[in-house]
Coordinates of C-alpha atoms in Angstrom, one line a residue:
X726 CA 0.0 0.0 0.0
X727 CA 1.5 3.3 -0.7
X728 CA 2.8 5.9 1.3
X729 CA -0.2 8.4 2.8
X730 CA 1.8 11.5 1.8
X731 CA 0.5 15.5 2.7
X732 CA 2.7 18.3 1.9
X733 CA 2.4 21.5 3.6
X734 CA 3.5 25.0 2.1
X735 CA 3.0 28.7 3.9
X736 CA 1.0 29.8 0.6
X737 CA 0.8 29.8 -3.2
X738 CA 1.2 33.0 -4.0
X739 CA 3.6 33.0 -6.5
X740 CA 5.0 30.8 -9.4
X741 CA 8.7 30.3 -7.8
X742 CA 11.4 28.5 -6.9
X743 CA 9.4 26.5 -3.8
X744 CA 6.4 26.3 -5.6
X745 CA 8.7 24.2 -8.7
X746 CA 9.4 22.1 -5.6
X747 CA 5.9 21.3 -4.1
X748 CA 5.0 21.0 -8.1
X749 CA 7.4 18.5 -8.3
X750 CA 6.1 16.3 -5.2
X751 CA 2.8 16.4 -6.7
X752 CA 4.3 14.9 -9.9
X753 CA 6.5 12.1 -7.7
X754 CA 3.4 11.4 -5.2
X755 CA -0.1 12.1 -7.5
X756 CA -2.6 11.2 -4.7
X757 CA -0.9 14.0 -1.9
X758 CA -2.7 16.2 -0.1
X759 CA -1.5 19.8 0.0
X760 CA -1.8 22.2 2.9
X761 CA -1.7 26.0 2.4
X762 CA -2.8 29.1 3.8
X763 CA -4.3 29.9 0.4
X764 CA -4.2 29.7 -3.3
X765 CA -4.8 32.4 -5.7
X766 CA -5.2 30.0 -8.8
X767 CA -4.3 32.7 -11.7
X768 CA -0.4 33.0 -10.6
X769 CA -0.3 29.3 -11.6
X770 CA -1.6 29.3 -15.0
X771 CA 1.7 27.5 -16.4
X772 CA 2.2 24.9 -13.0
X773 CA -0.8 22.1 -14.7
X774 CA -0.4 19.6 -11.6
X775 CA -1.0 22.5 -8.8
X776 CA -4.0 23.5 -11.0
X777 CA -5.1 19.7 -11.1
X778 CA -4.3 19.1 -7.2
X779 CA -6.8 22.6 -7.1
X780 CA -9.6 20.7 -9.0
X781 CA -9.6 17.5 -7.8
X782 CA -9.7 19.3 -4.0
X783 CA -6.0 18.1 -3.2
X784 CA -5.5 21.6 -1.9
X785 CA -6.3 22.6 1.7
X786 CA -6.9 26.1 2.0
X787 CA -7.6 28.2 5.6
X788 CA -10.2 30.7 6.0
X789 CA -7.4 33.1 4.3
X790 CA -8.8 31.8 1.6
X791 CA -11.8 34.0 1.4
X792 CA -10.2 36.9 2.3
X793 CA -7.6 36.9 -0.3
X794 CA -10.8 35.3 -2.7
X795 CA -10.8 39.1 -3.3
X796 CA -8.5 40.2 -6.1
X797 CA -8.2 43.6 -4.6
X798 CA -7.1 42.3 -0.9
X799 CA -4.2 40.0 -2.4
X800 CA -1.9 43.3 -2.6
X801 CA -2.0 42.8 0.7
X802 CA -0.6 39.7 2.1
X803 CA 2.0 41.0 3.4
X804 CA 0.1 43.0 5.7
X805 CA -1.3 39.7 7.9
X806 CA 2.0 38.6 8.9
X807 CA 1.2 38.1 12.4
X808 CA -1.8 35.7 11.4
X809 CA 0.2 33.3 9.0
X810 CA 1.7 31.0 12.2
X811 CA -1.9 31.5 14.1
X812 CA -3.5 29.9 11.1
X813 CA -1.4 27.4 10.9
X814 CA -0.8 26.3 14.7
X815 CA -5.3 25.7 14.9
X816 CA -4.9 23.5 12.2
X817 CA -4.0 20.0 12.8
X818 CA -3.6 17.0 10.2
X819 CA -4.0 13.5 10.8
X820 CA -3.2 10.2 9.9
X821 CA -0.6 10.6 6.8
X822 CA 2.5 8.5 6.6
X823 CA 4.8 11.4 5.8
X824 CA 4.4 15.0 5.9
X825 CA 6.6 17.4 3.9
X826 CA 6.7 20.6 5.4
X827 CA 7.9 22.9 2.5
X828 CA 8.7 26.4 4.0
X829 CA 10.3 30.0 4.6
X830 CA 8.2 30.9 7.3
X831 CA 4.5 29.6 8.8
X832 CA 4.2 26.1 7.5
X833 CA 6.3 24.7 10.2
X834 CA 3.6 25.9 13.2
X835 CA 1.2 23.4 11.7
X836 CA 0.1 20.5 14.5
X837 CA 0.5 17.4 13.8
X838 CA -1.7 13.9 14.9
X839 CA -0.5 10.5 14.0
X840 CA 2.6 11.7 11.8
X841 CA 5.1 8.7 11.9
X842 CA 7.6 10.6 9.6
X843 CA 8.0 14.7 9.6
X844 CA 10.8 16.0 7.0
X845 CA 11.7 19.6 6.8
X846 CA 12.5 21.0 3.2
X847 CA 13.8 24.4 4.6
X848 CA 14.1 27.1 2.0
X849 CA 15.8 29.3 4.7
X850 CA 15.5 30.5 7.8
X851 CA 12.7 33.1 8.5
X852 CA 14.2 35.7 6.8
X853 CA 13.3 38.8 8.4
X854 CA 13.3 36.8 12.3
X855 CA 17.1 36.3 11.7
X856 CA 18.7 38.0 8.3
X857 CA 19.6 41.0 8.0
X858 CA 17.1 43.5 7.0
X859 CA 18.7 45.3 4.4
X860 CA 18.4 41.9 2.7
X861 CA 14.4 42.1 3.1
X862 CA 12.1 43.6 0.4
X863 CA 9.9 46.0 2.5
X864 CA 9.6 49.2 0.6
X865 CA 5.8 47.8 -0.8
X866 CA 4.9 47.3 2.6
X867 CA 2.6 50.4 4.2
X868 CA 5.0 52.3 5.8
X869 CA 2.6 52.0 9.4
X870 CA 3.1 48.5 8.8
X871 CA 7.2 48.4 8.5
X872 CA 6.7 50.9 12.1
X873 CA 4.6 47.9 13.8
X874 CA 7.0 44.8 12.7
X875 CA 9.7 45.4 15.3
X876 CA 6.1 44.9 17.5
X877 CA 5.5 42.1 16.3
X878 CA 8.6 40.5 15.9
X879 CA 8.7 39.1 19.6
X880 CA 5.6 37.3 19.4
X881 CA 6.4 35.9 16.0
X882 CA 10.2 34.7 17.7
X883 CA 7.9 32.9 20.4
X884 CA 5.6 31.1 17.5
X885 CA 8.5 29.6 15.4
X886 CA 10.5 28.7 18.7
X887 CA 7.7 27.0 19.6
X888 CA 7.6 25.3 16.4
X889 CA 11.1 24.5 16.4
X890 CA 11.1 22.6 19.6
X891 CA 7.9 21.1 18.5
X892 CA 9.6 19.8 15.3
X893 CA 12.5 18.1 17.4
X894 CA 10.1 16.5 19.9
X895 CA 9.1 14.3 16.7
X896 CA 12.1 13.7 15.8
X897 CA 11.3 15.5 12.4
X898 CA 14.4 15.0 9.2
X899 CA 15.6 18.4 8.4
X900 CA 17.1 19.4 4.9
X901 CA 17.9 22.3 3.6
X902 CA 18.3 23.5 -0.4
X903 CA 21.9 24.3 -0.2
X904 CA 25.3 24.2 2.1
X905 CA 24.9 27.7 2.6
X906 CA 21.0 27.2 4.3
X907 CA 22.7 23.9 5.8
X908 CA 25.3 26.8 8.0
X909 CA 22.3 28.8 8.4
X910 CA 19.9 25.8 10.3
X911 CA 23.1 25.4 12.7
X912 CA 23.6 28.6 13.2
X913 CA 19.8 29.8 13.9
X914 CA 18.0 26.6 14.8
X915 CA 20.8 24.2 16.4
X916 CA 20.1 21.8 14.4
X917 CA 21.7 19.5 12.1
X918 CA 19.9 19.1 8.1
X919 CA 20.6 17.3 4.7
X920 CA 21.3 19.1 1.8
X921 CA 18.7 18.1 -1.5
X922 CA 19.1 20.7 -3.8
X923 CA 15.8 22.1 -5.9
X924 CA 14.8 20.5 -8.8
X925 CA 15.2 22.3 -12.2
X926 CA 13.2 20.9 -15.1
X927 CA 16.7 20.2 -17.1
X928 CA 14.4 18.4 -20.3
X929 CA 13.3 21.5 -21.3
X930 CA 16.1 23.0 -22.1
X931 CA 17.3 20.0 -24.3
X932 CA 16.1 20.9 -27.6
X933 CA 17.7 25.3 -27.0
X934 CA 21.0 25.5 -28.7
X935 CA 23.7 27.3 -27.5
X936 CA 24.9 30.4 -29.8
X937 CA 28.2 30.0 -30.5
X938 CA 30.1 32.2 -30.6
X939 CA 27.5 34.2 -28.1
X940 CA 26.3 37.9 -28.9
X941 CA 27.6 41.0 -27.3
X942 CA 25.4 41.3 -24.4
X943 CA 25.3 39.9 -20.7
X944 CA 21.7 38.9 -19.3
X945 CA 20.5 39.4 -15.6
X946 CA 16.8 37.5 -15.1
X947 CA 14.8 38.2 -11.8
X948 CA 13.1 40.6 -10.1
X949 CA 14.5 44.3 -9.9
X950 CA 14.2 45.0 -6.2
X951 CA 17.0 46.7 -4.1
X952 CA 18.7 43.7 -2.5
X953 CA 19.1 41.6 -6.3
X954 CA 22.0 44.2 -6.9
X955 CA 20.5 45.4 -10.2
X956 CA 22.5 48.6 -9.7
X957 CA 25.8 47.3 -8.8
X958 CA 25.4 45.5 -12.5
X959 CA 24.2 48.8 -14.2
X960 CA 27.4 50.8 -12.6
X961 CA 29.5 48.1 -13.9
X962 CA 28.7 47.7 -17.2
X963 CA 27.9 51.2 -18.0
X964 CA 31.7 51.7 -16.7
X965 CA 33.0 48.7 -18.8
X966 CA 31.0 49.9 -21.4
X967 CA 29.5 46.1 -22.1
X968 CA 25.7 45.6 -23.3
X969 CA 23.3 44.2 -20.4
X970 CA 19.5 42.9 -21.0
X971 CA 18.0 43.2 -18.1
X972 CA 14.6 41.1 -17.6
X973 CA 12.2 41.4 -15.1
X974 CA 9.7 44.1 -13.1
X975 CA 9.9 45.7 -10.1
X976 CA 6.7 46.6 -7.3
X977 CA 8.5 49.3 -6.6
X978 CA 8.5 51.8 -9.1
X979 CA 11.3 54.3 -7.7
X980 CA 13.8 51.5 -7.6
X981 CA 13.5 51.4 -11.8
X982 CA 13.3 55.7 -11.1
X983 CA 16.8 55.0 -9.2
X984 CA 18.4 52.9 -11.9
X985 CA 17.1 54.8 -14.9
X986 CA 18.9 58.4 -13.4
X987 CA 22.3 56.4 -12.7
X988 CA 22.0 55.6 -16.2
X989 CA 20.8 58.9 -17.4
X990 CA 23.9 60.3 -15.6
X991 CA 26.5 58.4 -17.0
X992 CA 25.3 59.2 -20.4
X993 CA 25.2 62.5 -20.2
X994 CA 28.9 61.9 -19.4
X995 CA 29.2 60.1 -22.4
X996 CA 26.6 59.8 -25.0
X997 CA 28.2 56.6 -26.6
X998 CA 26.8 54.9 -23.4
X999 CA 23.4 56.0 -24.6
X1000 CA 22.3 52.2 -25.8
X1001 CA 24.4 49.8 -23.6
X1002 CA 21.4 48.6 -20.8
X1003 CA 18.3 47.5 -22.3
X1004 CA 15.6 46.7 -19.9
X1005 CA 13.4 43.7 -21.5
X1006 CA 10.6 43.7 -18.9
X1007 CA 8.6 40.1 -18.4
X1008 CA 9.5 37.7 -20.4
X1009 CA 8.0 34.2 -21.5
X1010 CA 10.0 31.3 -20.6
X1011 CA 10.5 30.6 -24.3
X1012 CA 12.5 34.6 -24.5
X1013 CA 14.2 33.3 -21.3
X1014 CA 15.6 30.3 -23.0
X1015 CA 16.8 32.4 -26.1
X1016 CA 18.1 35.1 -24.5
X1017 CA 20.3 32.6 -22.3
X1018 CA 20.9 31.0 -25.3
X1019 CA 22.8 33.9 -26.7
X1020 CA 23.9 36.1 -23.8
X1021 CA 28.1 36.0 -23.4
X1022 CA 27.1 35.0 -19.1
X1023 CA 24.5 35.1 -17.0
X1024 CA 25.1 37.8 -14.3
X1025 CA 23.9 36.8 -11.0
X1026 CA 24.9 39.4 -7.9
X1027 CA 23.0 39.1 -4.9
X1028 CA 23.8 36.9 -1.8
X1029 CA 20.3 34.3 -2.7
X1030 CA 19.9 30.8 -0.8
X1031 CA 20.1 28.9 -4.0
X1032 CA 18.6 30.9 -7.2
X1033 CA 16.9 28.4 -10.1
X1034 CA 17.4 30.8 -12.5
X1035 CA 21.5 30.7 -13.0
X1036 CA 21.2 26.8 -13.1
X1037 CA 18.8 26.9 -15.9
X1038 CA 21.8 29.0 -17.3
X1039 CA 24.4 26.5 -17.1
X1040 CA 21.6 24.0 -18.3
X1041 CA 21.7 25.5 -21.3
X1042 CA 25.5 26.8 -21.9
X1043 CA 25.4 29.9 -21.1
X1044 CA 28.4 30.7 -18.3
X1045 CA 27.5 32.6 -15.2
X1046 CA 29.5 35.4 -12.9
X1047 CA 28.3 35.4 -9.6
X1048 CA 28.9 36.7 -6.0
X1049 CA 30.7 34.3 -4.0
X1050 CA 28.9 34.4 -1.0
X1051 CA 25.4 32.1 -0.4
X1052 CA 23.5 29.2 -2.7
X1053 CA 25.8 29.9 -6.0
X1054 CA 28.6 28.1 -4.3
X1055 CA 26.6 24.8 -5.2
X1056 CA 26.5 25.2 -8.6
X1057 CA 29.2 27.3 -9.8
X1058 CA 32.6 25.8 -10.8
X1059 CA 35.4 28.2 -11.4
X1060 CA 36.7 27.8 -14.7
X1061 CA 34.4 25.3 -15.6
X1062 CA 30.6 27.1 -15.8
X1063 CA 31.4 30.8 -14.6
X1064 CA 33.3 32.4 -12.3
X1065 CA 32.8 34.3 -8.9
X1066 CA 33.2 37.7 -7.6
X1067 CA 33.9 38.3 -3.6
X1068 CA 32.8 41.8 -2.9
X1069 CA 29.4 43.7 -3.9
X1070 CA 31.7 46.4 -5.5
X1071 CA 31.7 47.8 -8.9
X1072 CA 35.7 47.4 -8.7
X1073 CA 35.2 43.4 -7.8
X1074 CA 32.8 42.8 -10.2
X1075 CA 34.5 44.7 -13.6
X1076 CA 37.5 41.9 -12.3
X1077 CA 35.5 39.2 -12.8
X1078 CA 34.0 39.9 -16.1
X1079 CA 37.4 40.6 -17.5
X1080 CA 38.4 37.6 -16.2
X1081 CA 35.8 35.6 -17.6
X1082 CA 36.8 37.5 -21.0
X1083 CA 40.4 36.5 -20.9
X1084 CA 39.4 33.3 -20.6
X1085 CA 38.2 32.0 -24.7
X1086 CA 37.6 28.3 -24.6
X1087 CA 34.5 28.1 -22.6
X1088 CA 33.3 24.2 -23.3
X1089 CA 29.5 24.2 -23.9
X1090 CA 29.2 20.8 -22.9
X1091 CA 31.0 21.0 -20.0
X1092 CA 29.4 23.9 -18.5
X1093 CA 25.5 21.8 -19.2
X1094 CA 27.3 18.4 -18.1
X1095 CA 27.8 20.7 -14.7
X1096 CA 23.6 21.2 -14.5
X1097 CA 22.8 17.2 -14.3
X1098 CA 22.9 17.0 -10.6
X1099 CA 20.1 19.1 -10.4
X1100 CA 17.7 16.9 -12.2
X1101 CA 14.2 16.8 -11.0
X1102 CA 14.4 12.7 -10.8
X1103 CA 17.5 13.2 -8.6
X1104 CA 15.2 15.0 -6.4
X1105 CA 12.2 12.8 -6.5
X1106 CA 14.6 10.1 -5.6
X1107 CA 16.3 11.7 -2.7
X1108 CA 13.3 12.2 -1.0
X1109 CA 11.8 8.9 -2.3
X1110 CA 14.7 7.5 -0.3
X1111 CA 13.7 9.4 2.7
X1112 CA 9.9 7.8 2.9
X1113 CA 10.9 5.0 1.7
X1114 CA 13.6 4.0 4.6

């Protein structure tokens, strides 16, 4: 008889990297039940099996639900911080085999009744409980709002700690998405965790070809907030003069305002800078795939926990520069599929793309060979392994 298997993630708000993840058990484990705050069911338009779990009412959904039923409320999710761990510690599940908490913040205060086997896919730590909070998007927040977190942040402390202990009272398997996260559990939670990396769905980029030799341009992918870096790669190339395609939006409208005057100001300096940053806006996956396909390297600055978006580079070729310091020191291999930079400086940084430049016999094949760890059935098995034993 198979494994009774429920997964429980803090909300599907977003198309993401956790969200590939619980996608991805859904594929692995068809009949699961997934837990969630709530769904808003038109950010998943291109995730099928969360769509299907929706229909066939394999998705759990609190009384959240109805509030954020109303498109004009969802804007505001953020705002309910304080209710996300209340929500989840009056709701109990029962009777499953294994449970898969998959979360950054509230899933873990869920109870638990006749759970034999608890594992902890740990996306990070709760990121504004223990990171620094220049690291933390807040600007869309209401400014009352960002005044009342350091309120609430005591109570919130007492929730998860309760949680935590919880958690190790059952004995629960803890794993984390990178080495970096892995230091992070230690350090935070005292605890120790296995290391699974995300999944990244490495068949679709089997039939995108490579350009070689690639175009004149480097690529950043990802949303343009503050603490992504976008400026430190704007400074850079604009003082290297190198093209950069930038793709993504922002929900903060003065941080494209900020960007667009350092550019502004370094071509009235020199007009022959006029055309060397391009911003691309949203793109499809299929642009993603040729723009990667062409770009000279990916550029990927900020300090993330893992970041999909720089494997799917390598999956396809295409080299990536990236800081040192967090989840890229899973994936990158100097020399091999990119190289790193060690300081968020425009000096570091305008080393490293020379260096990547001075270096002409990039091997396509080695650089995708490099992505095949991070396989979605190299996932599926590792946790397979996990119920399983």
């Amino acid at each position: 008889m198979p494994a009774k298997i429920a997964i429980v993630h803090d909300y599907l708000f977003q198309y993401g990297g956790a969200e590939k993840c619980v996608e991805t058990w859904l594929e692995a484990y068809p009949e699961a039940t997934l837990y969630t705050s709530f769904f808003v069911s038109d950010k998943f338009q291109s995730a099928p099996l969360i769509l299907k779990a929706w229909e066939e009412g394999r998705i759990k959904t609190s009384w959240l639900q109805t509030l954020f039923g109303f498109k004009p409320l969802q804007k505001y999710f953020k705002h309910l911080v304080i209710f996300y761990p209340i929500v989840f510690s009056l709701w109990g599940i029962k009777g499953y085999d294994t449970v898969i908490l998959s979360s950054t913040f509230c899933a873990k205060n869920i109870r638990f009744i006749d759970n034999p086997k608890i594992l902890f896919y740990c996306y990070t730590p709760t990121r504004f409980l223990h990171r620094d909070e220049r690291e933390m998007d807040l600007k869309t927040i209401n400014p009352a709002l960002r005044l009342l977190l350091p309120l609430l942040y005591p109570p919130l402390r007492w929730m998860e700690n309760k949680a935590i202990k919880n958690l190790n009272k059952r004995k629960t398997h803890w794993i984390a998405i990178s080495s970096f996260i892995q230091d992070e559990i230690k350090r935070i939670y005292k605890v120790d965790s296995q290391v699974i990396v995300p999944p990244v769905d490495l068949e679709r980029f089997k039939n995108v070809k490579r350009v070689e030799p690639s175009e004149d341009f480097y690529l950043n992918i990802g949303r343009i907030s503050f603490h992504k870096q976008v400026d430190l790669l704007v400074k850079t190339c604009l003082k290297l003069k190198k093209k950069l395609y930038i793709a993504g939006a922002t929900a903060y409208q003065p941080e494209m305002d900020r960007l667009q005057e350092i550019i502004d100001k370094e071509i009235k300096k020199d007009p022959a800078k006029k055309d060397l940053i391009k911003f691309l806006g949203r793109i499809s996956d299929d642009e993603m795939d040729d723009y990667l396909s062409r770009a000279k390297a990916f550029l990927f600055p900020p300090k993330e926990d893992f970041g999909i978006v720089p494997v799917e580079a390598i999956a396809i070729g295409c080299p990536v520069i990236a800081y040192s310091v967090g989840g890229s020191r899973e994936y990158i291999k100097p020399g091999v599929n990119g190289v790193f930079f060690d300081h968020h400086t425009v000096e570091s940084l305008s080393e490293a793309i020379l260096e990547f430049e001075s270096k002409t016999d990039w091997d396509t094949k080695a650089i995708i060979e490099s992505s095949k760890r991070f396989s979605k059935p190299n996932f599926i098995n590792s946790f397979s392994e996990l119920i399983n034993s």
